[in-house]
Short mmCIF file of C-alpha atoms and ligand atoms in Angstrom, two decimals:
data_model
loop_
_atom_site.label_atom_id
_atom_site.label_comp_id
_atom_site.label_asym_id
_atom_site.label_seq_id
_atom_site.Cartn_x
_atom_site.Cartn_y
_atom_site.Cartn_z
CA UNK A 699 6.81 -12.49 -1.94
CA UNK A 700 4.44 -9.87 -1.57
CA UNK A 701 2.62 -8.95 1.54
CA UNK A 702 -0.63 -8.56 -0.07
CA UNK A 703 -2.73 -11.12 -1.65
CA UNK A 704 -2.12 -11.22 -5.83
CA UNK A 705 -3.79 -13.05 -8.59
CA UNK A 706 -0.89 -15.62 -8.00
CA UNK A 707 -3.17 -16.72 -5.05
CA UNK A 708 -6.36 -17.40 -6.56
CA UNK A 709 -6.62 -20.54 -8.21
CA UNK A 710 -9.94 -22.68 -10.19
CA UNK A 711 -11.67 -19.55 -10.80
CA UNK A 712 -13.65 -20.80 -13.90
CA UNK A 713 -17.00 -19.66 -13.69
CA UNK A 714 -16.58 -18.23 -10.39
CA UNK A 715 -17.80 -14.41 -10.68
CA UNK A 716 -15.09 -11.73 -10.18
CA UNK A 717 -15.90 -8.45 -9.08
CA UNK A 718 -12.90 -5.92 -10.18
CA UNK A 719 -12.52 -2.47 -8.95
CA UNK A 720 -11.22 -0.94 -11.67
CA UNK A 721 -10.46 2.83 -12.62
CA UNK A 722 -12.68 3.56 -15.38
CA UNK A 723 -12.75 7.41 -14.41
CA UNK A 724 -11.21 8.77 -18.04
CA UNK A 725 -11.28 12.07 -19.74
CA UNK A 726 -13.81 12.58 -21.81
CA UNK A 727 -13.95 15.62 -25.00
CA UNK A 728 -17.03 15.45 -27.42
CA UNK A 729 -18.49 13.29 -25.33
CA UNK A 730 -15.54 10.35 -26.67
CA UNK A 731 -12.48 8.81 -24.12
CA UNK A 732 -9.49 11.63 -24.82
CA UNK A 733 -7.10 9.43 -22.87
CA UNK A 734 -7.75 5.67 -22.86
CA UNK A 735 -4.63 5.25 -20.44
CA UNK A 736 -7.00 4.27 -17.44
CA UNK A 737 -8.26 2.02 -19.28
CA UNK A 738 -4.77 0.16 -20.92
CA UNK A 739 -3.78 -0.49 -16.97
CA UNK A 740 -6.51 -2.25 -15.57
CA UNK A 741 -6.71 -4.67 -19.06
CA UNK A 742 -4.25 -7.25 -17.97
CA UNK A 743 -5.86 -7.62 -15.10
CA UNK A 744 -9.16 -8.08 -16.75
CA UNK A 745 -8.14 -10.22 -19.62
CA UNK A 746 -6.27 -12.63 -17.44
CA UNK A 747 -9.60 -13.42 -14.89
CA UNK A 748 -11.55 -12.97 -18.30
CA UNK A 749 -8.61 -16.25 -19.83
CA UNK A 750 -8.90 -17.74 -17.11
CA UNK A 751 -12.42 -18.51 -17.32
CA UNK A 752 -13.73 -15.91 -14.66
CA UNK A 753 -17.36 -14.25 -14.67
CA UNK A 754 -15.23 -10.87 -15.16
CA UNK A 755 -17.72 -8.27 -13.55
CA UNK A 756 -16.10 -4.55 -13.40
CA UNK A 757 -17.21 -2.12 -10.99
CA UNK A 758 -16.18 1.53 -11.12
CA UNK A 759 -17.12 5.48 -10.29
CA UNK A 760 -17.10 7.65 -13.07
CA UNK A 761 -17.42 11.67 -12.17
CA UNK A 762 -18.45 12.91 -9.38
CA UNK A 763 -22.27 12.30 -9.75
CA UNK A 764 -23.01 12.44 -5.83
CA UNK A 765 -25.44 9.80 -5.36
CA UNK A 766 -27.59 9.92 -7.97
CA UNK A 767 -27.91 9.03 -11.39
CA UNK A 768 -26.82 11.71 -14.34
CA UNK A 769 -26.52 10.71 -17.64
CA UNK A 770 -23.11 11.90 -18.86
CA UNK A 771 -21.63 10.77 -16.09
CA UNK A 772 -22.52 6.35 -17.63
CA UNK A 773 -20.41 4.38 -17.95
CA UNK A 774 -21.90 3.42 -20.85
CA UNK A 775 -20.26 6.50 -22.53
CA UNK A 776 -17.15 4.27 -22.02
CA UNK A 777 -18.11 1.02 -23.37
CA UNK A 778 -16.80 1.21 -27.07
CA UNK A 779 -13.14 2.37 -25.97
CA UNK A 780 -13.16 -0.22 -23.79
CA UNK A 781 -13.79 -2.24 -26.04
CA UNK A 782 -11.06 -1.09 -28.54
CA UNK A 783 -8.52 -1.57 -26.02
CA UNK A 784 -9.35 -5.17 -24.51
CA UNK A 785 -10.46 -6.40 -28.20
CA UNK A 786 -13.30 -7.79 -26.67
CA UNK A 787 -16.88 -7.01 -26.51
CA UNK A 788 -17.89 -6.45 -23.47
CA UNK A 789 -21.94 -6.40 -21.80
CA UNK A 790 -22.90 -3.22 -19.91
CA UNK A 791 -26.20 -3.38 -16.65
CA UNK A 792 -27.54 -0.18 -16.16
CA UNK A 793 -27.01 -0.18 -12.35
CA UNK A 794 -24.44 -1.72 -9.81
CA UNK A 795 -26.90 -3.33 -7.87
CA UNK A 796 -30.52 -4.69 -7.69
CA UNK A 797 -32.24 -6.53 -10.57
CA UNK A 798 -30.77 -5.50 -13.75
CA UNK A 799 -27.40 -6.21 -12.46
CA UNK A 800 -28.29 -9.88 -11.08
CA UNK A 801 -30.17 -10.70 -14.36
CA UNK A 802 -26.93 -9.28 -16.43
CA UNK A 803 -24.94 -11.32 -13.97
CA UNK A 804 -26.97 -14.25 -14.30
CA UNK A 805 -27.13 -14.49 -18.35
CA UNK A 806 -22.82 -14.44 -18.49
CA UNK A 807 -21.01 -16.64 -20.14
CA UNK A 808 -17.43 -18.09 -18.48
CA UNK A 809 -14.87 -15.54 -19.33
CA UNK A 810 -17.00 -12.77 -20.57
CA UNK A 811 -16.90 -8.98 -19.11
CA UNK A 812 -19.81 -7.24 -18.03
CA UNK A 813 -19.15 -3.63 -16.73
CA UNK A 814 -21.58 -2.16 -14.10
CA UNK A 815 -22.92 1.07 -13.97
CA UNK A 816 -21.37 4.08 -12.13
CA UNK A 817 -21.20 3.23 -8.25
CA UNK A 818 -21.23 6.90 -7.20
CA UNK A 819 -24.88 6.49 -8.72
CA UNK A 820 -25.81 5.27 -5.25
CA UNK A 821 -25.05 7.04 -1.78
CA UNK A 822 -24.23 4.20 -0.10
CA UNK A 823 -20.92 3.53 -2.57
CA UNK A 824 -18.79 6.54 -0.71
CA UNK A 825 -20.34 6.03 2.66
CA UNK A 826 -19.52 2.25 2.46
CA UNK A 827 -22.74 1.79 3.71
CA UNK A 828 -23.16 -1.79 5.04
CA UNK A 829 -26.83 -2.87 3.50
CA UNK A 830 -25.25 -1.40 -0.21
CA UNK A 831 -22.14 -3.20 -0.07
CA UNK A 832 -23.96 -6.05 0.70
CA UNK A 833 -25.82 -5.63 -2.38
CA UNK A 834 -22.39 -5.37 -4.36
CA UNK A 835 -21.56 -8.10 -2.93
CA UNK A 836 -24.33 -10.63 -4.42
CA UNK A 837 -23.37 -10.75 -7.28
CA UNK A 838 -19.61 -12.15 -6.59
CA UNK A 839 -17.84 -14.71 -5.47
CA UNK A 840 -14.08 -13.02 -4.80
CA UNK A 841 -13.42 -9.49 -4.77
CA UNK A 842 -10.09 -8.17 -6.94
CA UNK A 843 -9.09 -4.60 -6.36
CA UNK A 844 -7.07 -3.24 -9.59
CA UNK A 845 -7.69 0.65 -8.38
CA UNK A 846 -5.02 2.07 -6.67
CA UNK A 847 -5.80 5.48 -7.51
CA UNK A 848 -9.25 5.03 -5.32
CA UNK A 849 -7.41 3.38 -2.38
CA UNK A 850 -7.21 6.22 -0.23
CA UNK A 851 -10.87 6.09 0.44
CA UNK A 852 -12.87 3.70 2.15
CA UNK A 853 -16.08 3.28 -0.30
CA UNK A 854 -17.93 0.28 -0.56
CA UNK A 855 -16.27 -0.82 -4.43
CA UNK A 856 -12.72 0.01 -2.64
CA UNK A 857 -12.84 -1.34 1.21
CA UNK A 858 -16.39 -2.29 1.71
CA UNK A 859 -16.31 -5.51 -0.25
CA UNK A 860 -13.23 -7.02 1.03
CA UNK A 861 -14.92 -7.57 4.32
CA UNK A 862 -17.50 -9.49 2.24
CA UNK A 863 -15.27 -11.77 -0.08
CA UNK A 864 -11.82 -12.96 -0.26
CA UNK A 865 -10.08 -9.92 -1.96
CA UNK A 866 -7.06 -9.54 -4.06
CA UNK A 867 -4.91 -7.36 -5.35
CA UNK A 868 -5.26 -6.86 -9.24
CA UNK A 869 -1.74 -6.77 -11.60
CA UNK A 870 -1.67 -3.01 -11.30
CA UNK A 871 -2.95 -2.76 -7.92
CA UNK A 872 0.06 -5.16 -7.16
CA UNK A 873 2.75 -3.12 -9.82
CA UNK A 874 1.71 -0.04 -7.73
CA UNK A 875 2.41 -1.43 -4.45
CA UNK A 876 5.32 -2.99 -5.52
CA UNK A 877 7.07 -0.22 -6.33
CA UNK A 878 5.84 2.21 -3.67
CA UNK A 879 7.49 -0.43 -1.26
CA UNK A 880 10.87 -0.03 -3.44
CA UNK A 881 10.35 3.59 -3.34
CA UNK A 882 9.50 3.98 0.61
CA UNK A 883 8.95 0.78 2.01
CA UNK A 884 12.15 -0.81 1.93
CA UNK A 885 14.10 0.95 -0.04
CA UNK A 886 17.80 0.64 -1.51
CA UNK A 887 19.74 3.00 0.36
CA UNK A 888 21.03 5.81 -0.16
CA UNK A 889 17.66 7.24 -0.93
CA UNK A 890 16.79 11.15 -2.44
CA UNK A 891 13.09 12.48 -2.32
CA UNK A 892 12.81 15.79 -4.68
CA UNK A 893 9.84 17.35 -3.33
CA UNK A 894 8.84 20.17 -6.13
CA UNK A 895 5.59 22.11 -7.19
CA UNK A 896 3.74 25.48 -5.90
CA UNK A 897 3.19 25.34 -2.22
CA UNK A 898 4.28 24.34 0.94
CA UNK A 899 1.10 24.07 2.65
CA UNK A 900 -0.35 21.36 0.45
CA UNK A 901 2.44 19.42 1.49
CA UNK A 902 3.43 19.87 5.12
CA UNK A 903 2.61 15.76 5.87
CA UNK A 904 4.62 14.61 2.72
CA UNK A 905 7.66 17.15 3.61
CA UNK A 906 7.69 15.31 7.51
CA UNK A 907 7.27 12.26 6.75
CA UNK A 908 10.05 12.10 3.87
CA UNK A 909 12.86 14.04 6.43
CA UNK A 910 12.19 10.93 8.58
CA UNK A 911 12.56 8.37 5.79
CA UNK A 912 15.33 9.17 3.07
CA UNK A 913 19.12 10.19 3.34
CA UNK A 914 18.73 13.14 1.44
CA UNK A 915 15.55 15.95 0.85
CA UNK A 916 15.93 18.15 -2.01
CA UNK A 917 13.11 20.64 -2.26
CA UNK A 918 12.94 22.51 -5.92
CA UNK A 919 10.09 24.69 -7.25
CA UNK A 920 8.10 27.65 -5.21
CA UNK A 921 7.69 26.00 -2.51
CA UNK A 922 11.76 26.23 -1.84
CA UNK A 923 10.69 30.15 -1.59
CA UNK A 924 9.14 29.74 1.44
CA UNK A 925 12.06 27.75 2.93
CA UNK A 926 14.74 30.36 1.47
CA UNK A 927 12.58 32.98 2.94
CA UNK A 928 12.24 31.31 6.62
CA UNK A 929 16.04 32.02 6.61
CA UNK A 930 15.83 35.39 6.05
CA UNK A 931 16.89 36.09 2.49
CA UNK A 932 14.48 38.04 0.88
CA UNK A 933 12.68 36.16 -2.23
CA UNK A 934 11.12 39.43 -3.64
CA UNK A 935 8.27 38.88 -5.75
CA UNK A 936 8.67 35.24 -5.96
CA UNK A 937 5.69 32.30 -4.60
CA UNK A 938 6.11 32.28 -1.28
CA UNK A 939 4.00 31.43 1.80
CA UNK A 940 5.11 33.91 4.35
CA UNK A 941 3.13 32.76 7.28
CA UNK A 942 4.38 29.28 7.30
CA UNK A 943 8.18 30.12 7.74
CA UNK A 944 7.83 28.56 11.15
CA UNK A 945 6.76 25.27 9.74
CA UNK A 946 9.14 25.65 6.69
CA UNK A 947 11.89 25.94 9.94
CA UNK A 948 10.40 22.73 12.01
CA UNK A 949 10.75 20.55 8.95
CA UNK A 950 14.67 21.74 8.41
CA UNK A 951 15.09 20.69 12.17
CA UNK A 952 12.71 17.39 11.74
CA UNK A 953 15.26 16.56 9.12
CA UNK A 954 18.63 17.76 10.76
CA UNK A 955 17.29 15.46 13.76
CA UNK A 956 16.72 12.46 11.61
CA UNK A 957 20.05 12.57 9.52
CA UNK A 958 18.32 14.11 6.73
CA UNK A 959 20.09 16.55 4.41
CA UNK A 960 17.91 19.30 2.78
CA UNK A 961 18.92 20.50 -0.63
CA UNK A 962 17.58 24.17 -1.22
CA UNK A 963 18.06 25.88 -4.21
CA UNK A 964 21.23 28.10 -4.28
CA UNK A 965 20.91 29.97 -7.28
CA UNK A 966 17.66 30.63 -9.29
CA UNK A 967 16.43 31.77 -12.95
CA UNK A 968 14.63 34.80 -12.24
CA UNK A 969 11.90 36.63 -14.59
CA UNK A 970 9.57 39.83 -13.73
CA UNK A 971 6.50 38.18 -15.85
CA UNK A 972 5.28 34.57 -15.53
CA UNK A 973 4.89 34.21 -18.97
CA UNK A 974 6.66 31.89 -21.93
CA UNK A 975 10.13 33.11 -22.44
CA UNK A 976 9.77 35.91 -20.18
CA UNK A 977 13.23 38.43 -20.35
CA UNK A 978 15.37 36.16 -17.37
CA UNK A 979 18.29 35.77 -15.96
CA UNK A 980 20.09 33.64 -13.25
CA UNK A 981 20.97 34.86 -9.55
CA UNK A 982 22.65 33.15 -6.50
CA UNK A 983 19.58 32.51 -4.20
CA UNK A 984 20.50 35.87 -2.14
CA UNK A 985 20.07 38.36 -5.24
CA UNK A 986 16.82 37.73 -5.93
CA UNK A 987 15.68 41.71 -6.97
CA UNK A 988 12.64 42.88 -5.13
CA UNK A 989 11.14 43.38 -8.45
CA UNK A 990 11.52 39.82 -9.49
CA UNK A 991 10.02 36.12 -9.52
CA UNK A 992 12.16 32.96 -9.07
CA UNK A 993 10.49 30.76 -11.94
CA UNK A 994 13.18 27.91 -11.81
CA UNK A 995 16.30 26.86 -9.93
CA UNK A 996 19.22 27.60 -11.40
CA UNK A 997 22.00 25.61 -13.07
CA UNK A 998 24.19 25.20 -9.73
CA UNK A 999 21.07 23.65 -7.94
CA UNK A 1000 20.84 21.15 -10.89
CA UNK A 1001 24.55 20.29 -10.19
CA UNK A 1002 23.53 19.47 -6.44
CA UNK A 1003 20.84 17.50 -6.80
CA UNK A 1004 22.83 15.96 -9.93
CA UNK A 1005 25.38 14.90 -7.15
CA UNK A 1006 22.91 13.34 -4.98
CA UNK A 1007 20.99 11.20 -7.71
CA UNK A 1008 23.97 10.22 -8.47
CA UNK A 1009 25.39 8.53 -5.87
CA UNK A 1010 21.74 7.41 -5.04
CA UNK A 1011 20.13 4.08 -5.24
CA UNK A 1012 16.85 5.13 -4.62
CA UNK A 1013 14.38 8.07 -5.98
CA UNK A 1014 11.36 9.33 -5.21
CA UNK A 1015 10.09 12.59 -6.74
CA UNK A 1016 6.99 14.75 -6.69
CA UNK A 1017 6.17 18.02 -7.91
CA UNK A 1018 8.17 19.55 -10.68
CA UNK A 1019 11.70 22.36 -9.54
CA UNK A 1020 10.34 25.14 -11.64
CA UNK A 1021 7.42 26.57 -13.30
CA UNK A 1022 7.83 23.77 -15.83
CA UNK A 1023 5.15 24.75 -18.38
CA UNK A 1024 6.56 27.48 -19.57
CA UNK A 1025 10.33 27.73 -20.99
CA UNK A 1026 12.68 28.02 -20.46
CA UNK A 1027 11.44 27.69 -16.43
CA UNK A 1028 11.62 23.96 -17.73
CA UNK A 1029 15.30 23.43 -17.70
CA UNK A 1030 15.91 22.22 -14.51
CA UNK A 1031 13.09 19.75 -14.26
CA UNK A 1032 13.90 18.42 -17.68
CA UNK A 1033 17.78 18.45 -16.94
CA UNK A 1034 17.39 16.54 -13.31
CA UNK A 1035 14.43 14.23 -14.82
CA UNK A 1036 17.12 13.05 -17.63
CA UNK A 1037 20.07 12.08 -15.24
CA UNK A 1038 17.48 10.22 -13.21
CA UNK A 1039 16.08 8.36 -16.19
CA UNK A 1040 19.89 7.69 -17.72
CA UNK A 1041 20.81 6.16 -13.90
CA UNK A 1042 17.72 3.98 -13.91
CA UNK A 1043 18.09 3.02 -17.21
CA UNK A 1044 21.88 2.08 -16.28
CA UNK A 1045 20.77 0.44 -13.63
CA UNK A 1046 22.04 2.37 -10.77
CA UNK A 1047 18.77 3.84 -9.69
CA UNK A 1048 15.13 2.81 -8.36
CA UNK A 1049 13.49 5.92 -9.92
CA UNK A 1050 9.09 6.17 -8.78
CA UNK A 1051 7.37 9.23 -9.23
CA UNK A 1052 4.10 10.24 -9.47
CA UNK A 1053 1.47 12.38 -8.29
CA UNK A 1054 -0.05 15.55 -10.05
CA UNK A 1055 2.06 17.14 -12.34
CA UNK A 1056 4.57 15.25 -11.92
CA UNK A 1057 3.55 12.86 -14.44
CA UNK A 1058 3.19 15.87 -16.72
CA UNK A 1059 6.77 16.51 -15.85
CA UNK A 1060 8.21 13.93 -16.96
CA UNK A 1061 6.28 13.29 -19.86
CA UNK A 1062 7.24 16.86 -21.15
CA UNK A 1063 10.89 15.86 -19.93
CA UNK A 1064 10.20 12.62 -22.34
CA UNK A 1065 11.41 10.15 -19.77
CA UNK A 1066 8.54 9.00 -17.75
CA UNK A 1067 8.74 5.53 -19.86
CA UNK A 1068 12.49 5.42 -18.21
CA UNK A 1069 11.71 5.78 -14.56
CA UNK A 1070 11.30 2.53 -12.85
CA UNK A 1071 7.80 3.53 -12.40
CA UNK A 1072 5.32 6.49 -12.64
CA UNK A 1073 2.44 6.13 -10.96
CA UNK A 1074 -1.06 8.11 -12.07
CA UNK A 1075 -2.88 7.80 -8.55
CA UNK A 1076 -2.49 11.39 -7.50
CA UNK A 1077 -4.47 11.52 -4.27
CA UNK A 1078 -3.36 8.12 -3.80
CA UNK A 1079 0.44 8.35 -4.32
CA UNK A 1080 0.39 11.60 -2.24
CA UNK A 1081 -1.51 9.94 1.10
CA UNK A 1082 1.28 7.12 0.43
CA UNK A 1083 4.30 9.15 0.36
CA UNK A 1084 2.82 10.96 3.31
CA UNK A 1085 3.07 7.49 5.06
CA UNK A 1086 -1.13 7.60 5.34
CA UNK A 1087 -2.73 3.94 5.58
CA UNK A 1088 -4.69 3.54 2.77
CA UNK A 1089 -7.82 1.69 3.42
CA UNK A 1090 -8.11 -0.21 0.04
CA UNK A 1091 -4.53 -1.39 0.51
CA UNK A 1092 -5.06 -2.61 4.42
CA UNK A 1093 -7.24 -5.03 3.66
CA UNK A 1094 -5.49 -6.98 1.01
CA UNK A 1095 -2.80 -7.81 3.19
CA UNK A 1096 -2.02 -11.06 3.80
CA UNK A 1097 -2.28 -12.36 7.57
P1 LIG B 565 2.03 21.11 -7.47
O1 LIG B 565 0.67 20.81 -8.04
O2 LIG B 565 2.01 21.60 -6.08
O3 LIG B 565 2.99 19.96 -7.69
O4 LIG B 565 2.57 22.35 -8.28
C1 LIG B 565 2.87 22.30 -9.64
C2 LIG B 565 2.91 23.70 -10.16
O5 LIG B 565 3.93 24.43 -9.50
C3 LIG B 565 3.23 23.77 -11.63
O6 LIG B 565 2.11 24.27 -12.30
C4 LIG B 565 4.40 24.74 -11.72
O7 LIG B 565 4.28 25.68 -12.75
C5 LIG B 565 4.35 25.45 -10.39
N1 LIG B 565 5.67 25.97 -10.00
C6 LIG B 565 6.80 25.29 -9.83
N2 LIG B 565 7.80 26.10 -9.52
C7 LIG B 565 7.30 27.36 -9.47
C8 LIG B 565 7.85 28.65 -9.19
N3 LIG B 565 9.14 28.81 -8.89
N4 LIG B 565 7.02 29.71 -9.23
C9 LIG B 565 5.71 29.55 -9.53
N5 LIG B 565 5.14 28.36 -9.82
C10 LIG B 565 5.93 27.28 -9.78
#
């Protein structure tokens, strides 16, 4: 049973009105929704309350319009491909709060879906100003969070309101957490993290907290320069942050104190231009020429961290092992990303992933449908694999 309050716990909620923190924050090009995939994950959750005969009213930030209102930064922009995706027409009130929302929320129907403008049109949304979450919360009876991806922040729309009504967790909301706790929480052991992407010093808290959670660390991409060079092999031209080889040397001992073995690369495809298809070749980790750029790990790295997936139960990845846009500095990514999407899909592995381009990743891998789950939150999946309480989350716990 979960340890958060679900949709499973809310029962007669005909004509009560729902307010739903959704993510409505999409893409826009042309001034039309590029990506409607926002939108596809918070539906179930809406058309459920919306079955169910709930006042479905959606609240959600859109940009970053700090404040104030600016016009392409509606939500009204959004309306029609919301429409096209929950097959239902839904009502639009030009603001979140005052009289135009209470008279929109007044007129609904049982089961219809009004969407409220922008809540970053009002300072008080990311101050979670008391007297304006107040005002959000007039126009509700129970409070359903479906936005993970805003959960790292206390706003009004995202903490505020669950001091105000009984809150919930929404289906994805509750997918998310679900599988965050089979990733982290209480996970299948034994358990890899692959820790990829540019830098080190973006993630210093995620790299400590992991060495104290899993069996085994693998760390792929440049950051794994910086660790290489903190042991004194010289990385040439390669990413590296030189001035946090101490750090780079307190995590290897954080994780040799905690049982934690660290996978560094130990042979790497090297190129002299960052550039598609670049003239390369592959090195042991030591040979890097002073000239030269590790732009991928190479093929005996894939082998090790091949070993470890495989005899793992649990994955959790972030942040891709090479400079995966451009090939072939793509092969390892792809090649690791395929063995963990043929264990999951054999049902050895737990496989959740997420956070910046690692969605990317394993999109351009084709095998992010494969992975037990792949979360979009970014900011949010980050905090959480950092082991950060995320305020949005706290207060949907149950108890
Ligand atoms: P991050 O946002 O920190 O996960 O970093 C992702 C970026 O790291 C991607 O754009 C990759 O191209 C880049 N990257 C990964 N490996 C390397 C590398 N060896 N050298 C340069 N960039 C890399």
């Amino acid at each position: 049973m979960a340890a958060f309050k679900t949709l499973d716990d809310l029962s007669d909620i005909a004509g009560k009105r729902v307010l739903v923190r959704v993510d409505l924050n999409v893409p826009m090009a042309d001034g039309k929704v590029s990506d409607k995939t926002r939108i596809e994950r918070v539906a179930p959750t809406i058309l459920e309350l919306s079955k169910k005969g709930a006042k479905v009213i959606l609240l959600a930030h859109f940009g970053r319009p700090k404040g104030e209102p600016v016009a392409d930064m509606s939500l009204s922009l959004i309306v029609t491909a919301v429409n096209e995706v929950l097959g239902e027409k839904i009502l639009f009130a030009s603001d979140c709060i005052g009289t135009d929302a209470a008279d929109a929320v007044s007129s609904m129907q049982n089961g219809d879906i009004l969407l409220l403008e922008n809540t970053r049109f009002h300072k008080g949304e990311e101050k979670n100003d008391a007297l304006f979450t107040e005002e959000l919360a007039k126009n509700g009876d129970i409070f359903v969070n479906d936005a993970f991806s805003a959960a790292h922040r206390a706003h009004s729309s995202t903490e505020g309101l669950a001091h105000h009504l009984p809150a919930y967790a929404g289906r994805t909301m509750q997918a998310e957490l679900e599988a965050l706790q089979a990733g982290l929480g209480n996970p299948v052991r034994p358990t890899v993290a692959i820790v990829g992407g540019a830098k080190v010093s973006t993630k210093i808290d995620l790299l400590q907290n992991l060495v104290k959670k899993v069996d085994c660390l693998v760390i792929g991409g440049g950051m794994a320069n910086t660790f290489i060079a903190a042991k004194g092999i010289d990385v040439g031209k390669s990413l590296c942050e030189h001035d946090l080889g101490e750090t780079a040397k307190a995590i290897m001992a954080e994780a040799e104190a905690a049982n934690c073995a660290i996978v560094l690369p130990v042979d790497a495809v090297i190129a002299r231009e960052f550039k598609a298809n670049a003239e390369n070749e592959t090195v042991a980790i030591d040979a890097i020429p002073a000239d030269a750029m590790a732009l991928d790990v190479g093929p005996k790295t894939v082998e090790a961290i091949s070993e470890w997936i495989g005899k793992a139960k649990t994955l959790v990845w972030n942040g891709p092992l090479g400079a995966f846009e451009i090939a072939p500095f793509d092969t390892a990514t792809v090649a690791a990303a395929k063995f963990a999407a043929e264990r999951t899909r054999a049902g050895a592995l737990t496989s959740v992933a997420g956070g910046g381009d690692t969605v990317a990743a394993l999109n351009h891998a084709g095998v992010a449908d494969d992975f037990t789950y792949v979360s979009t939150a970014g900011g949010a999946f980050l905090e959480w694999m950092e082991g950060k309480v995320l305020p949005g989350v706290e207060v949907l716990k149950k108890g």
